[in-house]
Amino acid sequence: MGNPKQKWTSEEEDALRAGVAKHGAGKWKNIQKDPEFYHLLHSRSNIDLKDKWRNLNVSANAQGGPRDKSRTPKPKANPEVPITPVPSAPTVHASPTPLLQDATEATAVDNTRCLLDGKTASKYNSMVYEALTTLKDPNGCDVSTIINFIEKRHEVPQNFRRLLGSRLRRLLQQEKLEKVGNCYRIKKEFLHGASPTPTPTPTSAPIPKQESRLKEEVQHTSYLGNTLEEAAIEAARRIVEAENKSFVAAEAVRDAEKASRMAEDNECLYQVAKDIYDKCARGEIVLLA
């Protein structure tokens, strides 16, 4: 059966801590043979020292846990968030419905502006110009006709109808399009390359050449949009490859740590076997628990 394990005393624990501070963790044989700690740790084996040191570290981490948790629940101001809309509720009901519609339209326009900043907005503008110039309807084209034309030639997101509506309203504000009933068409001033303000234009300017130039600009803008999409796809592919390499590197680090722990355990077992062999060589009786 062997001797039952004795409970560690506070003096033994203090001696173990001092020994680790002096010799380092894993140097259990040196700690035990040190004259400063031998009178307290001579009855303990290397395995006992290692297990006790691990338990001390676990208990120290467990004691530090609740303190960290007590600091985290600071942002308790969130329950006050639903209280703020309460005073604004009666004002919303009291205001007339057209104001609500204007507010919702304004927020929708702002949101679509955020989504269509920069090159994406110019790409959608080129799609609209391409549809209107290709269809060549003197009365203009409605939203459904423009969407059907664009969907046949380009890949568009699911919310493209809402984005296109905001883009058409934006082009109307910029006086690049004009609305006839429910249809949209390019303004003649913008189509001919003149400024929106009425200025005298030379009558001898050939309109077909200006239309062909506008078509070339539209095609060039569409080509740039396709190039940007290809660049975005290539960037996404490289990001995925980098993530995969990072995952493989993390796995290699974990394997190295596991091998290091196994080597440390093997060293401890080697020390125990060596101690048993030395005692047996001296004729001592060794009892294994």
XYZ file of N, CA, C and O in Angstrom, residues 90-222:
532
model
N -44.399 61.062 -27.711
C -45.565 61.912 -27.946
C -45.315 62.935 -29.043
O -46.202 63.285 -29.784
N -44.069 63.446 -29.156
C -43.806 64.442 -30.197
C -43.936 63.815 -31.578
O -44.402 64.438 -32.508
N -43.546 62.517 -31.708
C -43.682 61.860 -33.003
C -45.140 61.702 -33.365
O -45.564 61.936 -34.496
N -45.975 61.311 -32.391
C -47.392 61.143 -32.665
C -48.058 62.476 -32.927
O -48.992 62.576 -33.701
N -47.559 63.528 -32.247
C -48.198 64.826 -32.406
C -47.847 65.457 -33.737
O -48.588 66.279 -34.255
N -46.670 65.112 -34.318
C -46.271 65.740 -35.568
C -47.060 65.142 -36.718
O -47.488 63.996 -36.676
N -47.275 65.900 -37.784
C -48.042 65.383 -38.921
C -47.285 64.308 -39.661
O -46.083 64.223 -39.635
N -48.028 63.454 -40.396
C -47.421 62.323 -41.108
C -46.444 62.717 -42.199
O -45.457 62.042 -42.397
N -46.647 63.807 -42.957
C -45.656 64.155 -43.981
C -44.272 64.392 -43.421
O -43.281 64.075 -44.051
N -44.206 64.964 -42.183
C -42.895 65.188 -41.579
C -42.195 63.872 -41.302
O -40.993 63.733 -41.477
N -42.962 62.878 -40.828
C -42.378 61.554 -40.586
C -41.856 60.950 -41.880
O -40.775 60.365 -41.928
N -42.632 61.063 -42.947
C -42.190 60.509 -44.220
C -40.931 61.201 -44.706
O -40.010 60.583 -45.215
N -40.897 62.561 -44.557
C -39.688 63.278 -44.970
C -38.478 62.850 -44.162
O -37.376 62.701 -44.685
N -38.705 62.635 -42.842
C -37.582 62.226 -41.995
C -37.066 60.863 -42.385
O -35.861 60.625 -42.461
N -38.002 59.921 -42.645
C -37.574 58.573 -43.029
C -36.868 58.594 -44.372
O -35.877 57.893 -44.583
N -37.386 59.396 -45.327
C -36.716 59.492 -46.617
C -35.323 60.092 -46.478
O -34.374 59.678 -47.122
N -35.217 61.118 -45.584
C -33.906 61.744 -45.394
C -32.904 60.760 -44.806
O -31.754 60.683 -45.241
N -33.353 59.970 -43.800
C -32.444 58.985 -43.210
C -32.074 57.909 -44.216
O -30.947 57.434 -44.253
N -33.053 57.500 -45.055
C -32.749 56.494 -46.077
C -31.725 57.018 -47.063
O -30.800 56.311 -47.466
N -31.889 58.305 -47.456
C -30.923 58.896 -48.395
C -29.550 58.967 -47.772
O -28.524 58.676 -48.396
N -29.477 59.350 -46.458
C -28.177 59.420 -45.785
C -27.518 58.060 -45.702
O -26.306 57.928 -45.892
N -28.337 57.023 -45.391
C -27.768 55.677 -45.292
C -27.227 55.212 -46.633
O -26.163 54.610 -46.715
N -27.998 55.467 -47.715
C -27.517 55.034 -49.023
C -26.304 55.824 -49.446
O -25.451 55.325 -50.164
N -26.200 57.091 -49.006
C -24.996 57.847 -49.310
C -23.776 57.193 -48.679
O -22.712 57.121 -49.281
N -23.934 56.725 -47.427
C -22.825 56.049 -46.753
C -22.429 54.785 -47.498
O -21.271 54.421 -47.565
N -23.463 54.092 -48.063
C -23.172 52.851 -48.763
C -22.569 53.105 -50.137
O -21.847 52.271 -50.666
N -22.901 54.257 -50.753
C -22.491 54.516 -52.119
C -21.473 55.634 -52.201
O -21.569 56.503 -53.058
N -20.545 55.675 -51.304
C -19.525 56.706 -51.360
C -18.480 56.360 -52.417
O -18.186 55.199 -52.665
N -17.931 57.406 -53.019
C -16.757 57.245 -53.865
C -17.012 56.475 -55.142
O -17.946 56.767 -55.896
N -16.189 55.445 -55.349
C -16.176 54.739 -56.624
C -17.438 53.921 -56.849
O -17.848 53.717 -57.992
N -18.063 53.431 -55.758
C -19.305 52.668 -55.929
C -20.404 53.552 -56.495
O -21.179 53.141 -57.361
N -20.511 54.811 -56.008
C -21.521 55.734 -56.522
C -21.276 56.030 -57.996
O -22.217 56.062 -58.804
N -20.022 56.253 -58.393
C -19.732 56.519 -59.800
C -20.044 55.303 -60.675
O -20.490 55.443 -61.818
N -19.855 54.115 -60.107
C -20.186 52.905 -60.865
C -21.683 52.817 -61.123
O -22.120 52.528 -62.253
N -22.504 53.089 -60.091
C -23.959 53.050 -60.275
C -24.419 54.164 -61.210
O -25.359 53.992 -61.986
N -23.757 55.330 -61.127
C -24.107 56.405 -62.061
C -23.859 55.974 -63.500
O -24.670 56.225 -64.392
N -22.720 55.308 -63.734
C -22.419 54.852 -65.095
C -23.429 53.818 -65.573
O -23.786 53.788 -66.753
N -23.932 52.964 -64.641
C -24.969 51.994 -65.023
C -26.245 52.706 -65.468
O -26.883 52.332 -66.462
N -26.624 53.765 -64.719
C -27.836 54.511 -65.064
C -27.668 55.199 -66.417
O -28.554 55.151 -67.285
N -26.509 55.834 -66.635
C -26.274 56.509 -67.909
C -26.268 55.507 -69.059
O -26.808 55.774 -70.148
N -25.676 54.338 -68.830
C -25.637 53.318 -69.878
C -27.032 52.862 -70.256
O -27.360 52.696 -71.437
N -27.896 52.657 -69.232
C -29.264 52.206 -69.501
C -30.044 53.263 -70.272
O -30.721 52.966 -71.268
N -29.951 54.523 -69.845
C -30.737 55.580 -70.479
C -30.245 55.874 -71.889
O -31.049 56.140 -72.799
N -28.923 55.845 -72.100
C -28.402 56.137 -73.442
C -28.609 54.972 -74.400
O -28.794 55.170 -75.603
N -28.617 53.739 -73.902
C -28.819 52.586 -74.779
C -30.281 52.430 -75.169
O -30.597 52.134 -76.322
N -31.188 52.610 -74.194
C -32.612 52.458 -74.488
C -33.124 53.584 -75.392
O -34.015 53.372 -76.217
N -32.614 54.815 -75.240
C -32.944 55.950 -76.111
C -34.446 56.192 -76.226
O -34.991 56.334 -77.320
N -35.130 56.210 -75.111
C -36.553 56.527 -75.107
C -36.700 58.031 -74.877
O -36.246 58.551 -73.849
N -37.309 58.775 -75.822
C -37.412 60.231 -75.634
C -38.238 60.625 -74.419
O -38.028 61.697 -73.847
N -39.173 59.767 -74.010
C -39.995 60.060 -72.829
C -39.348 59.598 -71.527
O -39.928 59.768 -70.462
N -38.180 58.978 -71.620
C -37.509 58.485 -70.430
C -37.868 57.043 -70.117
O -38.702 56.420 -70.785
N -37.254 56.493 -69.082
C -37.484 55.102 -68.658
C -37.855 55.092 -67.184
O -37.315 55.866 -66.388
N -38.767 54.187 -66.836
C -39.141 54.072 -65.431
C -38.107 53.228 -64.689
O -37.175 52.678 -65.280
N -38.308 53.121 -63.368
C -37.318 52.432 -62.530
C -37.219 50.955 -62.879
O -36.125 50.376 -62.944
N -38.338 50.299 -63.130
C -38.314 48.857 -63.441
C -37.550 48.587 -64.721
O -36.775 47.618 -64.816
N -37.751 49.439 -65.734
C -37.039 49.242 -67.007
C -35.540 49.400 -66.816
O -34.728 48.616 -67.344
N -35.141 50.403 -66.019
C -33.714 50.622 -65.779
C -33.114 49.440 -65.017
O -32.013 48.966 -65.331
N -33.835 48.949 -64.017
C -33.328 47.821 -63.219
C -33.195 46.562 -64.075
O -32.189 45.842 -64.010
N -34.203 46.281 -64.914
C -34.127 45.093 -65.768
C -32.948 45.175 -66.728
O -32.247 44.191 -66.982
N -32.700 46.373 -67.259
C -31.573 46.548 -68.175
C -30.243 46.299 -67.464
O -29.347 45.623 -67.992
N -30.104 46.845 -66.243
C -28.837 46.719 -65.519
C -28.615 45.290 -65.049
O -27.496 44.755 -65.111
N -29.680 44.620 -64.579
C -29.530 43.252 -64.063
C -29.119 42.266 -65.156
O -28.517 41.243 -64.864
N -29.471 42.559 -66.413
C -29.086 41.665 -67.502
C -27.602 41.790 -67.844
O -27.021 40.880 -68.439
N -26.978 42.911 -67.476
C -25.596 43.167 -67.883
C -24.609 43.213 -66.723
O -23.408 43.126 -66.950
N -25.082 43.369 -65.502
C -24.181 43.506 -64.357
C -24.719 42.679 -63.186
O -25.924 42.379 -63.113
N -23.821 42.336 -62.298
C -24.193 41.679 -61.050
C -24.486 42.754 -60.009
O -23.652 43.634 -59.764
N -25.652 42.687 -59.413
C -26.089 43.722 -58.466
C -26.463 43.067 -57.150
O -26.833 41.886 -57.107
N -26.377 43.794 -56.019
C -26.772 43.231 -54.713
C -28.281 43.079 -54.598
O -29.055 43.534 -55.462
N -28.732 42.469 -53.498
C -30.159 42.219 -53.308
C -30.940 43.519 -53.097
O -32.075 43.639 -53.538
N -30.344 44.473 -52.417
C -31.033 45.733 -52.146
C -30.756 46.761 -53.229
O -30.756 47.970 -52.964
N -30.543 46.308 -54.473
C -30.167 47.238 -55.541
C -31.292 48.187 -55.883
O -31.045 49.335 -56.258
N -32.564 47.748 -55.772
C -33.686 48.630 -56.099
C -33.697 49.854 -55.189
O -33.892 50.991 -55.645
N -33.473 49.654 -53.893
C -33.445 50.793 -52.965
C -32.238 51.687 -53.237
O -32.340 52.913 -53.232
N -31.077 51.063 -53.504
C -29.889 51.851 -53.802
C -30.052 52.644 -55.093
O -29.640 53.806 -55.182
N -30.682 52.015 -56.101
C -30.873 52.717 -57.366
C -31.837 53.881 -57.208
O -31.642 54.953 -57.795
N -32.900 53.697 -56.396
C -33.833 54.800 -56.166
C -33.158 56.000 -55.532
O -33.378 57.153 -55.939
N -32.296 55.752 -54.536
C -31.572 56.854 -53.903
C -30.598 57.505 -54.884
O -30.397 58.719 -54.871
N -29.970 56.690 -55.774
C -29.047 57.257 -56.752
C -29.779 58.138 -57.748
O -29.295 59.195 -58.147
N -30.983 57.714 -58.174
C -31.763 58.530 -59.103
C -32.167 59.848 -58.458
O -32.115 60.899 -59.094
N -32.567 59.810 -57.191
C -32.923 61.060 -56.504
C -31.704 61.969 -56.384
O -31.809 63.192 -56.502
N -30.548 61.363 -56.155
C -29.333 62.157 -56.043
C -28.983 62.824 -57.369
O -28.595 63.993 -57.416
N -29.131 62.095 -58.471
C -28.841 62.660 -59.785
C -29.843 63.751 -60.149
O -29.504 64.705 -60.858
N -31.095 63.603 -59.665
C -32.069 64.681 -59.878
C -31.654 65.942 -59.128
O -31.778 67.057 -59.651
N -31.162 65.781 -57.892
C -30.713 66.948 -57.128
C -29.516 67.617 -57.792
O -29.377 68.836 -57.745
N -28.644 66.833 -58.409
C -27.477 67.383 -59.099
C -27.810 67.907 -60.491
O -26.911 68.347 -61.205
N -29.111 67.812 -60.892
C -29.583 68.305 -62.186
C -28.891 67.615 -63.352
O -28.657 68.200 -64.408
N -28.536 66.351 -63.136
C -27.993 65.543 -64.218
C -29.084 64.722 -64.901
O -28.913 64.278 -66.034
N -30.191 64.473 -64.203
C -31.355 63.790 -64.748
C -32.570 64.690 -64.581
O -32.585 65.603 -63.743
N -33.590 64.386 -65.349
C -34.878 65.054 -65.177
C -35.970 63.992 -65.169
O -35.840 62.937 -65.802
N -37.055 64.296 -64.444
C -38.132 63.318 -64.265
C -39.355 63.781 -65.043
O -39.804 64.926 -64.906
N -39.898 62.864 -65.858
C -41.112 63.125 -66.626
C -42.143 62.101 -66.198
O -42.078 60.930 -66.586
N -43.064 62.507 -65.330
C -44.008 61.559 -64.758
C -43.288 60.601 -63.836
O -42.673 61.005 -62.847
N -43.336 59.306 -64.148
C -42.611 58.295 -63.381
C -41.343 57.840 -64.098
O -40.746 56.831 -63.714
N -40.925 58.551 -65.133
C -39.775 58.146 -65.939
C -38.621 59.133 -65.736
O -38.835 60.293 -65.375
N -37.414 58.617 -65.976
C -36.200 59.416 -65.839
C -35.499 59.461 -67.195
O -35.506 58.484 -67.962
N -34.854 60.606 -67.464
C -34.046 60.744 -68.663
C -32.921 61.741 -68.393
O -33.022 62.578 -67.491
N -31.865 61.636 -69.183
C -30.714 62.509 -68.999
C -31.060 63.903 -69.514
O -31.648 64.055 -70.596
N -30.696 64.907 -68.746
C -30.964 66.281 -69.180
C -30.125 66.606 -70.411
O -28.977 66.166 -70.537
N -30.692 67.371 -71.275
C -29.993 67.712 -72.513
C -28.730 68.513 -72.231
O -27.710 68.336 -72.886
N -28.807 69.406 -71.234
C -27.619 70.204 -70.922
C -26.462 69.326 -70.488
O -25.316 69.509 -70.903
N -26.770 68.330 -69.609
C -25.720 67.432 -69.142
C -25.259 66.488 -70.244
O -24.093 66.134 -70.350
N -26.210 66.038 -71.086
C -25.873 65.118 -72.163
C -24.948 65.767 -73.179
O -24.037 65.137 -73.727
N -25.130 67.073 -73.409
C -24.310 67.776 -74.391
C -23.040 68.344 -73.789
O -22.308 69.054 -74.462
N -22.813 68.101 -72.503
C -21.576 68.548 -71.881
C -21.605 69.984 -71.443
O -20.561 70.542 -71.112
N -22.786 70.646 -71.394
C -22.858 72.037 -70.978
C -23.121 72.105 -69.494
O -23.482 71.127 -68.853
N -22.973 73.280 -68.905
C -23.227 73.481 -67.491
C -24.709 73.526 -67.251
O -25.498 73.864 -68.148
N -25.206 73.231 -65.997
C -26.639 73.255 -65.711
C -27.242 74.634 -65.892
O -28.404 74.754 -66.236
N -26.504 75.720 -65.686
C -27.054 77.053 -65.846
C -27.186 77.374 -67.326
O -26.356 76.972 -68.138
N -28.220 78.098 -67.731
C -28.421 78.385 -69.161
C -27.328 79.297 -69.685
O -27.215 80.455 -69.286
N -26.486 78.790 -70.568
C -25.430 79.557 -71.208
C -25.528 79.354 -72.708
O -25.966 78.289 -73.170
N -25.153 80.332 -73.477
C -25.251 80.179 -74.938
C -24.286 79.116 -75.444
O -23.099 79.123 -75.116
N -24.814 78.164 -76.196
C -24.015 77.061 -76.740
C -23.941 77.206 -78.243
O -24.922 77.609 -78.886
N -22.826 76.874 -78.826
C -22.718 76.975 -80.290
C -23.600 75.951 -80.975
O -23.593 74.771 -80.629
N -24.392 76.421 -81.923
C -25.318 75.527 -82.630
C -24.603 74.601 -83.592
O -25.153 73.603 -84.020
N -23.365 74.941 -83.928
C -22.648 74.126 -84.907
C -21.984 72.904 -84.300
O -21.327 72.157 -85.005
N -22.099 72.724 -82.946
C -21.442 71.578 -82.314
C -22.127 70.298 -82.740
O -23.343 70.167 -82.613
N -21.388 69.310 -83.212
C -22.014 68.057 -83.671
C -22.452 67.204 -82.491
O -21.638 66.757 -81.690
N -23.744 66.999 -82.361
C -24.301 66.234 -81.243
C -23.900 64.757 -81.315
O -23.582 64.155 -80.297
N -23.892 64.095 -82.469
C -23.512 62.668 -82.481
C -22.122 62.414 -81.914
O -21.900 61.417 -81.225
N -21.152 63.319 -82.175
C -19.817 63.116 -81.621
C -19.824 63.194 -80.111
O -19.150 62.429 -79.416
N -20.621 64.109 -79.567
C -20.692 64.236 -78.109
C -21.351 63.003 -77.493
O -20.961 62.545 -76.423
N -22.368 62.458 -78.171
C -23.001 61.236 -77.660
C -22.007 60.063 -77.681
O -21.959 59.266 -76.736
N -21.239 59.941 -78.744
C -20.261 58.851 -78.799
C -19.194 59.023 -77.718
O -18.745 58.046 -77.108
N -18.805 60.295 -77.464
C -17.826 60.526 -76.410
C -18.387 60.136 -75.035
O -17.702 59.558 -74.197
N -19.676 60.454 -74.802
C -20.314 60.086 -73.540
C -20.369 58.563 -73.387
O -20.130 58.018 -72.309
N -20.664 57.861 -74.482
C -20.703 56.397 -74.414
C -19.316 55.834 -74.076
O -19.191 54.880 -73.313
N -18.275 56.416 -74.672
C -16.923 55.948 -74.364
C -16.578 56.170 -72.898
O -15.971 55.309 -72.244
N -17.007 57.313 -72.331
C -16.757 57.566 -70.908
C -17.509 56.573 -70.037
O -16.984 56.079 -69.025
N -18.749 56.253 -70.432
C -19.543 55.281 -69.661
C -18.875 53.911 -69.698
O -18.753 53.206 -68.685
N -18.415 53.478 -70.875
C -17.753 52.184 -70.982
C -16.460 52.151 -70.181
O -16.134 51.155 -69.531
N -15.718 53.282 -70.201
C -14.476 53.340 -69.424
C -14.756 53.238 -67.934
O -14.065 52.529 -67.190
N -15.805 53.927 -67.465
C -16.170 53.854 -66.042
C -16.608 52.444 -65.659
O -16.280 51.940 -64.581
N -17.367 51.777 -66.549
C -17.777 50.389 -66.285
C -16.567 49.473 -66.211
O -16.493 48.576 -65.371
